[in-house]
Amino acid sequence: MLIPCPHCGLRDLAEFTYVGDATRNRPILDAPEGDWADYLYLRTNPMGRHAEHWQHTAGCRSVLTVRRDTVTHEIFGATMAGTQA
Amino acid sequence: MRHSVFSLVANALTGNARWPRQWRAATPKPAYDAIVVGGGGHGLTTAYYLAKEHGLTNIAVVEKGWIGGGNVGRNTTIIRSNYMLPENSRFYELGMKLWEEMSQELNYNVMFSQRGVINLAHTSAQMDAFARRGNAMRLEGIDAELMTREEVAARLPGLDVSDRARFPIVGGMIQPRAGTARHDAVAWGYARAADKLGVDILENCGVTGFIRDGDRIVGVETTRGAIRAPKVGVAVAGHTSELMRLAGLDRLPIESHVLQAFVSEPLKPLIDTVVTFGAGHLYISQSDKGGLVFGGDIDGYNSYAQRGNMPVIRHVAAEAVSMFPNLARLRLLRHWGGVMDMSMDGSPIIDVGPVPGLYLNAGWCYGGFKATPASGFCFAHTIARDEPHALNAAFRLDRFAAGRTLDEKGIGPSPQLH
């Protein structure tokens, strides 16, 4: 897989570290325990298009939101995490 | 037909052309007393124990592909019970005892070979950790022995135990009763044994939806028609999330990841045990045909592709050569991938629910093969009695929200790291 880093260009998978599912929203600090359990433990785990956080650890070290297909491994684009795709 | 030395000789003399079918090609009935979705190792053992231990013989196993085509035929065949947490130790040790009598019980040779599993240590801290785990195992009545570097070297003549190794070996731990089995024979043997007890094994029968009566699941829609049953067990590790979505559950404590496995060209006998690298992640054994069977970590990102990527192949090859320098020019014969249910604490889920009429067996990470008989035994109990067996009482789905995770390595909810 090649991931298009917005800073470094198209780079090999081996330069990146997988962080995890980017579709979850961190609850506010005093949210009920159930919200925190959901956030920590539950995943949609889609078969198909997914949004994930990857860190370019052997490059610019930015955390990216990568849109990727979990069956074909096709990558549809990457943006800085926290910005709108 | 019962297998014996006489049936083997008779069939050998007739060119092995007269072996009968090992299980019927059943036609789906409109209704059963229970349905098990998934004809892998766990689904087949579940059906077998439902029929044998709980007298439920009007049941069906529904399999979208063919028996032996999924993860039961894609693993590296390692069987062990060298866990540290008591809930895991007890469960996997039940499995070990069932493995020890499996060939006799099924009248089918699963070629269970208790050749031992050796975990290598490369630091004194690792030896301390092995002493702790070994003692935890022995407290549960499981065999474990520490090994010095000399003992490791005597058992594994090809291993680089010199001080020049990239990660010099200081010793190891062995579970002598651990080993390997012929994984296809496990699937075939349980399919044949379940079939004999009256279980219908329905191949090429994919589930496309669940039949509901109010809140309750009362059957499945399949590619071979609707099949009703008051109890539906799901054992489809790898694709649990997608199947449970059809039952109305959008999120589970599971991610699907791909794990690769490798077989080399055949060699003369080199490794007569299973050995794992301690400075990375590699497990290697030698099959009866002579091929080295090995694997490492999962690829590390969500994937439903039954194929892997190059970085893990390179990594695994580098580890193998650092352990056994004489493998440097060995060629790979085959490599493939399987999709794993990676759970949030690295331990499995066997539970009633989470929807009435439904029972869940999932989250085996990449340790599902060794659990095959124990998983079926406990899941059958859970389905038949509507409550977990004592040995899977810690494997319930609500343990995550309740804060009772079973995290063998203390990693936390990062499934790619378990």
Short mmCIF file of C-alpha atoms in Angstrom, two decimals:
data_model
loop_
_atom_site.label_atom_id
_atom_site.label_comp_id
_atom_site.label_asym_id
_atom_site.label_seq_id
_atom_site.Cartn_x
_atom_site.Cartn_y
_atom_site.Cartn_z
CA MET A 1 0.00 0.00 0.00
CA LEU A 2 1.13 3.55 -0.74
CA ILE A 3 -0.33 6.33 1.40
CA PRO A 4 -0.52 9.90 -0.03
CA CYS A 5 0.86 12.01 2.83
CA PRO A 6 -0.21 15.65 2.33
CA HIS A 7 3.31 16.80 3.31
CA CYS A 8 5.61 14.08 1.96
CA GLY A 9 3.76 12.72 -1.08
CA LEU A 10 3.08 9.07 -1.93
CA ARG A 11 4.98 6.95 0.62
CA ASP A 12 5.28 3.25 1.45
CA LEU A 13 3.11 1.59 4.09
CA ALA A 14 6.22 0.66 6.11
CA GLU A 15 6.79 4.34 7.01
CA PHE A 16 3.43 4.57 8.79
CA THR A 17 2.07 3.39 12.12
CA TYR A 18 -1.57 2.39 12.36
CA VAL A 19 -3.39 4.33 15.09
CA GLY A 20 -6.95 3.08 14.57
CA ASP A 21 -10.55 3.83 13.72
CA ALA A 22 -11.03 7.56 12.93
CA THR A 23 -14.82 7.50 13.03
CA ARG A 24 -15.10 7.52 16.83
CA ASN A 25 -15.63 10.72 18.82
CA ARG A 26 -13.92 11.09 22.17
CA PRO A 27 -16.54 11.88 24.85
CA ILE A 28 -16.24 14.91 27.08
CA LEU A 29 -14.32 14.24 30.29
CA ASP A 30 -17.34 13.98 32.62
CA ALA A 31 -19.47 11.98 30.15
CA PRO A 32 -21.26 8.92 31.63
CA GLU A 33 -19.18 5.73 32.00
CA GLY A 34 -21.21 4.03 29.29
CA ASP A 35 -20.13 6.62 26.71
CA TRP A 36 -16.49 6.02 27.60
CA ALA A 37 -16.92 2.23 27.38
CA ASP A 38 -18.50 2.66 23.93
CA TYR A 39 -15.66 4.91 22.80
CA LEU A 40 -12.93 2.60 24.10
CA TYR A 41 -14.30 -0.78 23.12
CA LEU A 42 -16.90 -0.66 20.34
CA ARG A 43 -16.06 -0.52 16.63
CA THR A 44 -18.17 -0.55 13.46
CA ASN A 45 -15.42 -2.59 11.74
CA PRO A 46 -16.82 -2.09 8.22
CA MET A 47 -16.15 -4.45 5.32
CA GLY A 48 -15.47 -1.84 2.64
CA ARG A 49 -14.78 1.89 2.95
CA HIS A 50 -13.33 2.99 6.26
CA ALA A 51 -11.66 6.08 7.79
CA GLU A 52 -8.55 5.46 9.87
CA HIS A 53 -5.82 7.36 11.64
CA TRP A 54 -2.27 6.59 10.50
CA GLN A 55 0.84 8.35 11.79
CA HIS A 56 3.70 9.02 9.37
CA THR A 57 6.27 7.95 11.99
CA ALA A 58 9.20 7.60 9.57
CA GLY A 59 8.35 10.87 7.82
CA CYS A 60 6.76 14.13 8.95
CA ARG A 61 5.23 12.43 12.05
CA SER A 62 1.80 13.92 11.27
CA VAL A 63 -1.29 11.94 12.21
CA LEU A 64 -3.42 11.53 9.09
CA THR A 65 -7.00 10.52 8.43
CA VAL A 66 -6.79 7.97 5.63
CA ARG A 67 -9.86 6.81 3.71
CA ARG A 68 -9.29 3.19 2.66
CA ASP A 69 -11.19 0.10 1.51
CA THR A 70 -10.70 -2.80 3.96
CA VAL A 71 -11.33 -5.44 1.27
CA THR A 72 -9.37 -4.13 -1.74
CA HIS A 73 -6.90 -1.98 0.30
CA GLU A 74 -7.53 0.85 -2.19
CA ILE A 75 -6.77 4.27 -0.68
CA PHE A 76 -9.04 7.18 -1.57
CA GLY A 77 -7.08 10.00 0.05
CA ALA A 78 -5.43 11.29 3.21
CA THR A 79 -5.80 14.55 5.11
CA MET A 80 -4.37 15.92 8.32
CA ALA A 81 -6.34 14.45 11.24
CA GLY A 82 -8.78 16.94 12.69
CA THR A 83 -9.45 18.65 9.37
CA GLN A 84 -12.40 17.93 7.11
CA ALA A 85 -11.71 15.57 4.26
CA MET B 1 -17.91 -46.95 8.16
CA ARG B 2 -15.62 -47.22 11.17
CA HIS B 3 -11.95 -46.52 10.45
CA SER B 4 -9.46 -49.15 11.58
CA VAL B 5 -6.24 -50.72 10.41
CA PHE B 6 -8.37 -53.20 8.44
CA SER B 7 -10.30 -50.49 6.59
CA LEU B 8 -7.00 -48.73 5.82
CA VAL B 9 -5.44 -51.91 4.39
CA ALA B 10 -8.59 -52.82 2.44
CA ASN B 11 -8.76 -49.37 0.88
CA ALA B 12 -5.04 -49.30 0.13
CA LEU B 13 -5.35 -52.62 -1.73
CA THR B 14 -8.18 -51.22 -3.85
CA GLY B 15 -6.27 -48.08 -4.81
CA ASN B 16 -8.02 -45.83 -2.26
CA ALA B 17 -10.84 -45.45 -4.80
CA ARG B 18 -13.64 -46.84 -2.62
CA TRP B 19 -13.65 -44.51 0.37
CA PRO B 20 -17.25 -43.43 1.01
CA ARG B 21 -18.35 -39.82 1.58
CA GLN B 22 -17.36 -38.77 5.09
CA TRP B 23 -20.56 -36.80 5.67
CA ARG B 24 -23.88 -36.49 3.85
CA ALA B 25 -24.61 -33.65 1.42
CA ALA B 26 -27.67 -32.63 3.42
CA THR B 27 -30.63 -30.67 2.05
CA PRO B 28 -31.88 -27.85 4.32
CA LYS B 29 -35.03 -28.68 6.28
CA PRO B 30 -37.45 -25.80 6.90
CA ALA B 31 -36.85 -25.92 10.66
CA TYR B 32 -34.42 -27.30 13.25
CA ASP B 33 -34.09 -27.21 17.04
CA ALA B 34 -30.89 -25.18 16.66
CA ILE B 35 -28.72 -23.73 13.90
CA VAL B 36 -24.99 -23.07 14.08
CA VAL B 37 -23.85 -20.44 11.58
CA GLY B 38 -20.29 -21.16 10.45
CA GLY B 39 -18.90 -24.57 9.48
CA GLY B 40 -15.37 -23.89 10.69
CA GLY B 41 -13.69 -25.76 13.52
CA HIS B 42 -15.70 -23.98 16.21
CA GLY B 43 -19.07 -24.37 14.47
CA LEU B 44 -18.51 -28.07 13.82
CA THR B 45 -17.36 -28.83 17.39
CA THR B 46 -20.34 -26.86 18.71
CA ALA B 47 -22.73 -28.99 16.65
CA TYR B 48 -20.90 -32.16 17.69
CA TYR B 49 -21.15 -31.37 21.41
CA LEU B 50 -24.77 -30.15 21.11
CA ALA B 51 -25.63 -33.59 19.73
CA LYS B 52 -23.34 -35.64 21.96
CA GLU B 53 -23.60 -33.88 25.33
CA HIS B 54 -27.00 -32.21 25.15
CA GLY B 55 -29.05 -34.59 23.00
CA LEU B 56 -29.88 -31.95 20.38
CA THR B 57 -29.64 -33.94 17.16
CA ASN B 58 -32.15 -32.06 15.00
CA ILE B 59 -29.65 -29.31 14.24
CA ALA B 60 -27.84 -27.84 11.25
CA VAL B 61 -24.47 -26.25 10.57
CA VAL B 62 -24.79 -23.53 7.92
CA GLU B 63 -21.58 -22.81 5.99
CA LYS B 64 -21.26 -20.25 3.19
CA GLY B 65 -18.30 -22.02 1.57
CA TRP B 66 -17.04 -25.55 2.08
CA ILE B 67 -15.89 -27.45 5.17
CA GLY B 68 -12.21 -26.76 5.79
CA GLY B 69 -12.06 -23.70 3.49
CA GLY B 70 -11.87 -21.01 6.15
CA ASN B 71 -9.56 -20.24 9.05
CA VAL B 72 -9.57 -23.87 10.27
CA GLY B 73 -7.47 -24.65 7.20
CA ARG B 74 -5.45 -21.40 7.22
CA ASN B 75 -3.66 -21.49 10.58
CA THR B 76 -0.19 -22.72 11.54
CA THR B 77 -1.75 -25.65 13.50
CA ILE B 78 -0.18 -24.85 16.88
CA ILE B 79 -1.87 -26.18 20.03
CA ARG B 80 -0.81 -25.03 23.51
CA SER B 81 -2.22 -23.96 26.87
CA ASN B 82 0.63 -21.78 28.13
CA TYR B 83 -1.44 -18.81 29.29
CA MET B 84 -1.00 -16.85 32.49
CA LEU B 85 -4.47 -15.63 33.50
CA PRO B 86 -6.38 -18.42 35.30
CA GLU B 87 -9.56 -17.92 33.20
CA ASN B 88 -7.54 -18.51 30.01
CA SER B 89 -5.39 -21.31 31.50
CA ARG B 90 -8.39 -23.35 32.60
CA PHE B 91 -10.23 -22.94 29.31
CA TYR B 92 -7.24 -23.79 27.09
CA GLU B 93 -6.23 -26.69 29.35
CA LEU B 94 -9.69 -28.20 28.87
CA GLY B 95 -8.91 -27.83 25.18
CA MET B 96 -5.55 -29.58 25.59
CA LYS B 97 -7.22 -32.53 27.32
CA LEU B 98 -9.81 -32.77 24.53
CA TRP B 99 -6.99 -32.67 21.93
CA GLU B 100 -5.26 -35.56 23.70
CA GLU B 101 -8.26 -37.85 23.19
CA MET B 102 -9.59 -36.37 19.93
CA SER B 103 -8.39 -38.99 17.42
CA GLN B 104 -9.85 -41.83 19.51
CA GLU B 105 -13.05 -39.93 20.25
CA LEU B 106 -13.70 -39.09 16.60
CA ASN B 107 -12.29 -42.36 15.17
CA TYR B 108 -10.36 -40.04 12.86
CA ASN B 109 -6.60 -39.49 12.91
CA VAL B 110 -6.03 -35.75 13.45
CA MET B 111 -2.26 -36.41 13.70
CA PHE B 112 -2.02 -34.61 17.05
CA SER B 113 1.70 -34.45 17.77
CA GLN B 114 2.78 -33.37 21.27
CA ARG B 115 6.18 -32.20 20.12
CA GLY B 116 6.35 -29.33 22.62
CA VAL B 117 6.30 -25.57 22.18
CA ILE B 118 9.50 -23.71 23.12
CA ASN B 119 9.38 -19.96 23.75
CA LEU B 120 12.88 -18.47 23.46
CA ALA B 121 14.18 -15.86 25.91
CA HIS B 122 16.81 -13.32 24.90
CA THR B 123 17.16 -11.38 28.16
CA SER B 124 17.27 -12.29 31.85
CA ALA B 125 14.09 -10.23 32.33
CA GLN B 126 12.36 -12.51 29.83
CA MET B 127 13.53 -15.55 31.78
CA ASP B 128 11.97 -13.99 34.90
CA ALA B 129 8.72 -13.44 33.00
CA PHE B 130 8.77 -17.07 31.82
CA ALA B 131 9.40 -18.27 35.38
CA ARG B 132 6.36 -16.29 36.48
CA ARG B 133 4.17 -17.59 33.65
CA GLY B 134 5.48 -21.14 34.06
CA ASN B 135 4.67 -21.05 37.76
CA ALA B 136 1.19 -19.68 37.03
CA MET B 137 0.67 -22.58 34.61
CA ARG B 138 1.94 -25.19 37.07
CA LEU B 139 -0.41 -23.84 39.75
CA GLU B 140 -3.23 -24.72 37.32
CA GLY B 141 -1.78 -28.22 36.83
CA ILE B 142 -0.35 -27.44 33.37
CA ASP B 143 3.14 -28.59 32.40
CA ALA B 144 5.87 -25.97 31.97
CA GLU B 145 9.65 -26.17 32.25
CA LEU B 146 12.37 -23.55 32.04
CA MET B 147 15.28 -24.37 29.75
CA THR B 148 18.89 -23.21 29.85
CA ARG B 149 20.63 -22.10 26.69
CA GLU B 150 22.40 -25.48 26.51
CA GLU B 151 19.10 -27.36 26.75
CA VAL B 152 17.62 -25.19 24.00
CA ALA B 153 20.69 -25.79 21.81
CA ALA B 154 20.48 -29.57 22.32
CA ARG B 155 16.80 -29.59 21.30
CA LEU B 156 17.25 -27.29 18.27
CA PRO B 157 20.54 -28.08 16.50
CA GLY B 158 20.02 -25.52 13.71
CA LEU B 159 19.39 -22.63 16.08
CA ASP B 160 22.01 -19.88 16.39
CA VAL B 161 22.72 -19.85 20.14
CA SER B 162 26.06 -18.07 19.76
CA ASP B 163 26.89 -14.68 21.26
CA ARG B 164 27.11 -13.30 17.73
CA ALA B 165 23.38 -13.68 17.15
CA ARG B 166 21.53 -10.38 16.67
CA PHE B 167 19.49 -11.20 19.81
CA PRO B 168 21.53 -13.82 21.71
CA ILE B 169 19.44 -16.57 23.28
CA VAL B 170 19.75 -17.01 27.05
CA GLY B 171 17.20 -19.81 27.52
CA GLY B 172 13.55 -20.56 27.11
CA MET B 173 10.40 -22.19 28.40
CA ILE B 174 8.79 -25.35 27.05
CA GLN B 175 5.31 -26.75 27.39
CA PRO B 176 6.09 -30.41 26.54
CA ARG B 177 2.42 -31.43 25.98
CA ALA B 178 1.86 -28.67 23.42
CA GLY B 179 2.28 -29.36 19.72
CA THR B 180 0.53 -29.43 16.36
CA ALA B 181 -2.29 -31.27 14.57
CA ARG B 182 -3.38 -31.73 10.97
CA HIS B 183 -5.93 -28.90 10.77
CA ASP B 184 -7.91 -30.24 7.78
CA ALA B 185 -8.37 -33.57 9.56
CA VAL B 186 -9.81 -31.72 12.56
CA ALA B 187 -12.49 -30.11 10.36
CA TRP B 188 -13.21 -33.33 8.47
CA GLY B 189 -13.19 -35.49 11.60
CA TYR B 190 -15.68 -33.30 13.47
CA ALA B 191 -17.88 -32.92 10.37
CA ARG B 192 -17.99 -36.71 10.00
CA ALA B 193 -18.63 -37.27 13.73
CA ALA B 194 -21.39 -34.63 13.90
CA ASP B 195 -23.00 -36.02 10.75
CA LYS B 196 -23.06 -39.50 12.31
CA LEU B 197 -24.99 -38.07 15.25
CA GLY B 198 -27.61 -36.71 12.82
CA VAL B 199 -26.38 -33.13 12.34
CA ASP B 200 -27.12 -31.67 8.88
CA ILE B 201 -24.02 -29.99 7.44
CA LEU B 202 -25.19 -27.47 4.83
CA GLU B 203 -22.31 -26.29 2.63
CA ASN B 204 -22.58 -23.48 0.04
CA CYS B 205 -25.29 -22.00 2.25
CA GLY B 206 -24.50 -18.37 3.11
CA VAL B 207 -26.59 -16.45 5.63
CA THR B 208 -28.16 -13.34 4.10
CA GLY B 209 -30.32 -12.23 7.02
CA PHE B 210 -32.05 -13.20 10.25
CA ILE B 211 -35.74 -14.08 10.69
CA ARG B 212 -37.33 -12.18 13.56
CA ASP B 213 -40.42 -12.61 15.67
CA GLY B 214 -40.67 -9.33 17.54
CA ASP B 215 -37.33 -8.89 19.33
CA ARG B 216 -36.46 -12.54 18.96
CA ILE B 217 -34.29 -14.21 16.31
CA VAL B 218 -36.16 -17.32 15.11
CA GLY B 219 -34.06 -18.42 12.15
CA VAL B 220 -31.88 -17.39 9.25
CA GLU B 221 -32.42 -16.43 5.62
CA THR B 222 -29.84 -18.24 3.49
CA THR B 223 -28.85 -18.63 -0.13
CA ARG B 224 -30.61 -22.02 0.08
CA GLY B 225 -33.84 -20.67 1.57
CA ALA B 226 -35.23 -19.74 4.98
CA ILE B 227 -34.38 -22.02 7.90
CA ARG B 228 -36.12 -21.55 11.25
CA ALA B 229 -34.86 -22.50 14.69
CA PRO B 230 -35.49 -21.20 18.22
CA LYS B 231 -31.73 -21.02 18.82
CA VAL B 232 -29.14 -19.61 16.42
CA GLY B 233 -25.45 -19.82 17.35
CA VAL B 234 -22.98 -17.64 15.45
CA ALA B 235 -19.37 -18.85 15.11
CA VAL B 236 -18.00 -16.94 12.12
CA ALA B 237 -14.80 -15.40 13.49
CA GLY B 238 -13.30 -12.98 11.00
CA HIS B 239 -16.70 -11.82 9.76
CA THR B 240 -18.60 -11.51 13.06
CA SER B 241 -19.12 -7.75 12.71
CA GLU B 242 -20.69 -8.06 9.25
CA LEU B 243 -22.99 -10.93 10.25
CA MET B 244 -24.08 -9.29 13.50
CA ARG B 245 -24.92 -6.12 11.56
CA LEU B 246 -27.64 -8.22 9.88
CA ALA B 247 -28.95 -8.97 13.38
CA GLY B 248 -29.13 -5.24 14.15
CA LEU B 249 -25.85 -4.84 16.08
CA ASP B 250 -23.82 -2.12 14.45
CA ARG B 251 -20.85 -2.12 16.81
CA LEU B 252 -18.93 -4.85 18.67
CA PRO B 253 -15.64 -4.96 20.62
CA ILE B 254 -14.01 -6.53 17.55
CA GLU B 255 -11.90 -5.44 14.57
CA SER B 256 -11.08 -7.67 11.59
CA HIS B 257 -7.37 -7.98 10.79
CA VAL B 258 -5.42 -10.16 8.40
CA LEU B 259 -2.83 -12.71 9.56
CA GLN B 260 -0.44 -14.31 7.11
CA ALA B 261 1.00 -17.82 7.23
CA PHE B 262 3.85 -19.35 5.26
CA VAL B 263 5.09 -22.75 4.12
CA SER B 264 8.58 -23.29 2.72
CA GLU B 265 9.82 -25.89 0.27
CA PRO B 266 10.39 -29.28 1.98
CA LEU B 267 13.58 -29.88 3.95
CA LYS B 268 15.05 -32.92 5.66
CA PRO B 269 14.12 -33.05 9.38
CA LEU B 270 15.41 -29.87 11.06
CA ILE B 271 12.93 -28.76 13.73
CA ASP B 272 11.13 -31.46 15.75
CA THR B 273 9.26 -29.05 18.01
CA VAL B 274 7.48 -25.69 17.73
CA VAL B 275 9.75 -22.76 18.53
CA THR B 276 8.91 -19.08 18.97
CA PHE B 277 11.29 -16.12 18.69
CA GLY B 278 11.35 -13.95 21.82
CA ALA B 279 12.76 -10.72 20.41
CA GLY B 280 9.99 -10.32 17.84
CA HIS B 281 7.06 -12.46 16.85
CA LEU B 282 7.67 -15.66 14.91
CA TYR B 283 6.52 -19.23 15.44
CA ILE B 284 7.91 -22.06 13.35
CA SER B 285 7.49 -25.80 13.09
CA GLN B 286 8.11 -28.47 10.46
CA SER B 287 5.31 -30.44 8.84
CA ASP B 288 5.44 -34.18 8.18
CA LYS B 289 6.03 -33.36 4.50
CA GLY B 290 9.14 -31.40 5.51
CA GLY B 291 7.93 -27.87 4.83
CA LEU B 292 8.59 -25.27 7.48
CA VAL B 293 5.27 -23.80 8.63
CA PHE B 294 5.59 -20.35 10.16
CA GLY B 295 3.90 -17.05 10.87
CA GLY B 296 4.31 -13.80 12.75
CA ASP B 297 2.23 -10.78 13.64
CA ILE B 298 -0.98 -9.64 12.01
CA ASP B 299 -0.49 -7.00 9.32
CA GLY B 300 -1.70 -4.40 11.83
CA TYR B 301 -4.58 -2.55 10.18
CA ASN B 302 -8.25 -3.40 9.58
CA SER B 303 -8.59 -5.80 6.68
CA TYR B 304 -11.09 -8.27 5.26
CA ALA B 305 -8.69 -9.19 2.43
CA GLN B 306 -7.57 -12.82 2.68
CA ARG B 307 -4.10 -11.76 1.56
CA GLY B 308 -1.32 -9.81 3.23
CA ASN B 309 1.30 -7.17 2.55
CA MET B 310 5.08 -7.31 1.99
CA PRO B 311 6.42 -5.64 5.18
CA VAL B 312 5.24 -8.55 7.36
CA ILE B 313 6.66 -11.11 4.91
CA ARG B 314 10.07 -9.39 5.03
CA HIS B 315 9.93 -9.09 8.81
CA VAL B 316 9.02 -12.75 9.35
CA ALA B 317 11.72 -13.92 6.92
CA ALA B 318 14.33 -11.78 8.69
CA GLU B 319 13.38 -13.22 12.07
CA ALA B 320 13.49 -16.80 10.77
CA VAL B 321 16.99 -16.27 9.36
CA SER B 322 18.22 -14.58 12.54
CA MET B 323 17.14 -17.69 14.48
CA PHE B 324 18.18 -20.31 11.91
CA PRO B 325 20.94 -18.83 9.69
CA ASN B 326 20.93 -22.01 7.59
CA LEU B 327 17.46 -21.05 6.27
CA ALA B 328 18.83 -17.98 4.43
CA ARG B 329 18.51 -19.56 0.98
CA LEU B 330 15.27 -21.41 1.66
CA ARG B 331 12.45 -20.64 -0.79
CA LEU B 332 8.85 -19.99 0.15
CA LEU B 333 6.40 -22.45 -1.34
CA ARG B 334 3.09 -20.87 -0.36
CA HIS B 335 1.77 -17.99 1.66
CA TRP B 336 -1.77 -16.91 2.41
CA GLY B 337 -3.88 -14.75 4.72
CA GLY B 338 -6.85 -15.31 6.98
CA VAL B 339 -9.18 -12.75 8.52
CA MET B 340 -9.12 -12.64 12.34
CA ASP B 341 -11.62 -11.30 14.84
CA MET B 342 -9.28 -9.18 16.97
CA SER B 343 -11.07 -8.50 20.25
CA MET B 344 -10.37 -5.48 22.43
CA ASP B 345 -8.60 -7.46 25.17
CA GLY B 346 -7.13 -10.32 23.13
CA SER B 347 -9.53 -12.87 24.69
CA PRO B 348 -12.56 -14.51 23.09
CA ILE B 349 -16.31 -14.02 23.53
CA ILE B 350 -18.68 -16.97 24.13
CA ASP B 351 -22.01 -15.76 25.41
CA VAL B 352 -25.80 -15.84 25.32
CA GLY B 353 -27.30 -13.02 23.26
CA PRO B 354 -26.90 -10.12 22.73
CA VAL B 355 -30.30 -10.58 20.97
CA PRO B 356 -32.88 -13.11 22.29
CA GLY B 357 -32.55 -16.40 20.39
CA LEU B 358 -28.98 -15.59 19.37
CA TYR B 359 -25.71 -16.93 20.82
CA LEU B 360 -22.29 -15.49 20.05
CA ASN B 361 -18.89 -17.16 19.67
CA ALA B 362 -16.30 -14.64 18.43
CA GLY B 363 -13.14 -12.63 19.04
CA TRP B 364 -10.57 -15.44 18.82
CA CYS B 365 -7.80 -13.12 17.67
CA TYR B 366 -5.24 -15.44 16.12
CA GLY B 367 -5.52 -18.21 18.72
CA GLY B 368 -8.69 -19.86 17.55
CA PHE B 369 -7.32 -23.17 16.25
CA LYS B 370 -6.00 -24.47 19.57
CA ALA B 371 -9.35 -23.59 21.16
CA THR B 372 -11.41 -25.60 18.64
CA PRO B 373 -12.64 -28.43 20.92
CA ALA B 374 -12.96 -26.32 24.12
CA SER B 375 -14.79 -23.57 22.24
CA GLY B 376 -17.35 -26.02 20.84
CA PHE B 377 -17.74 -27.74 24.20
CA CYS B 378 -18.42 -24.44 26.02
CA PHE B 379 -20.52 -22.88 23.25
CA ALA B 380 -22.72 -26.00 23.04
CA HIS B 381 -23.29 -25.75 26.80
CA THR B 382 -24.09 -22.04 26.49
CA ILE B 383 -26.62 -22.68 23.69
CA ALA B 384 -28.25 -25.73 25.30
CA ARG B 385 -28.50 -24.35 28.85
CA ASP B 386 -28.96 -20.65 28.03
CA GLU B 387 -26.06 -19.77 30.33
CA PRO B 388 -22.28 -20.01 30.04
CA HIS B 389 -20.31 -23.02 31.27
CA ALA B 390 -18.05 -22.25 34.26
CA LEU B 391 -15.09 -22.28 31.85
CA ASN B 392 -16.47 -19.52 29.61
CA ALA B 393 -18.17 -17.46 32.33
CA ALA B 394 -15.32 -14.93 32.04
CA PHE B 395 -15.74 -14.68 28.24
CA ARG B 396 -19.01 -12.71 28.30
CA LEU B 397 -19.67 -9.77 26.02
CA ASP B 398 -20.49 -7.35 28.85
CA ARG B 399 -17.01 -7.67 30.41
CA PHE B 400 -15.74 -4.67 28.45
CA ALA B 401 -18.32 -2.17 29.72
CA ALA B 402 -18.04 -3.72 33.20
CA GLY B 403 -14.25 -3.29 33.29
CA ARG B 404 -13.48 -7.03 33.63
CA THR B 405 -11.33 -7.41 30.53
CA LEU B 406 -9.08 -10.48 30.20
CA ASP B 407 -5.96 -8.85 28.83
CA GLU B 408 -3.17 -11.44 28.92
CA LYS B 409 -0.46 -8.92 27.99
CA GLY B 410 -1.96 -5.79 29.57
CA ILE B 411 -2.09 -3.96 26.24
CA GLY B 412 -5.49 -2.25 26.44
CA PRO B 413 -8.09 -1.70 23.72
CA SER B 414 -5.66 -1.65 20.75
CA PRO B 415 -6.65 -4.78 18.85
CA GLN B 416 -3.83 -4.41 16.32
CA LEU B 417 -1.33 -5.00 19.18
CA HIS B 418 -2.83 -8.13 20.78
#
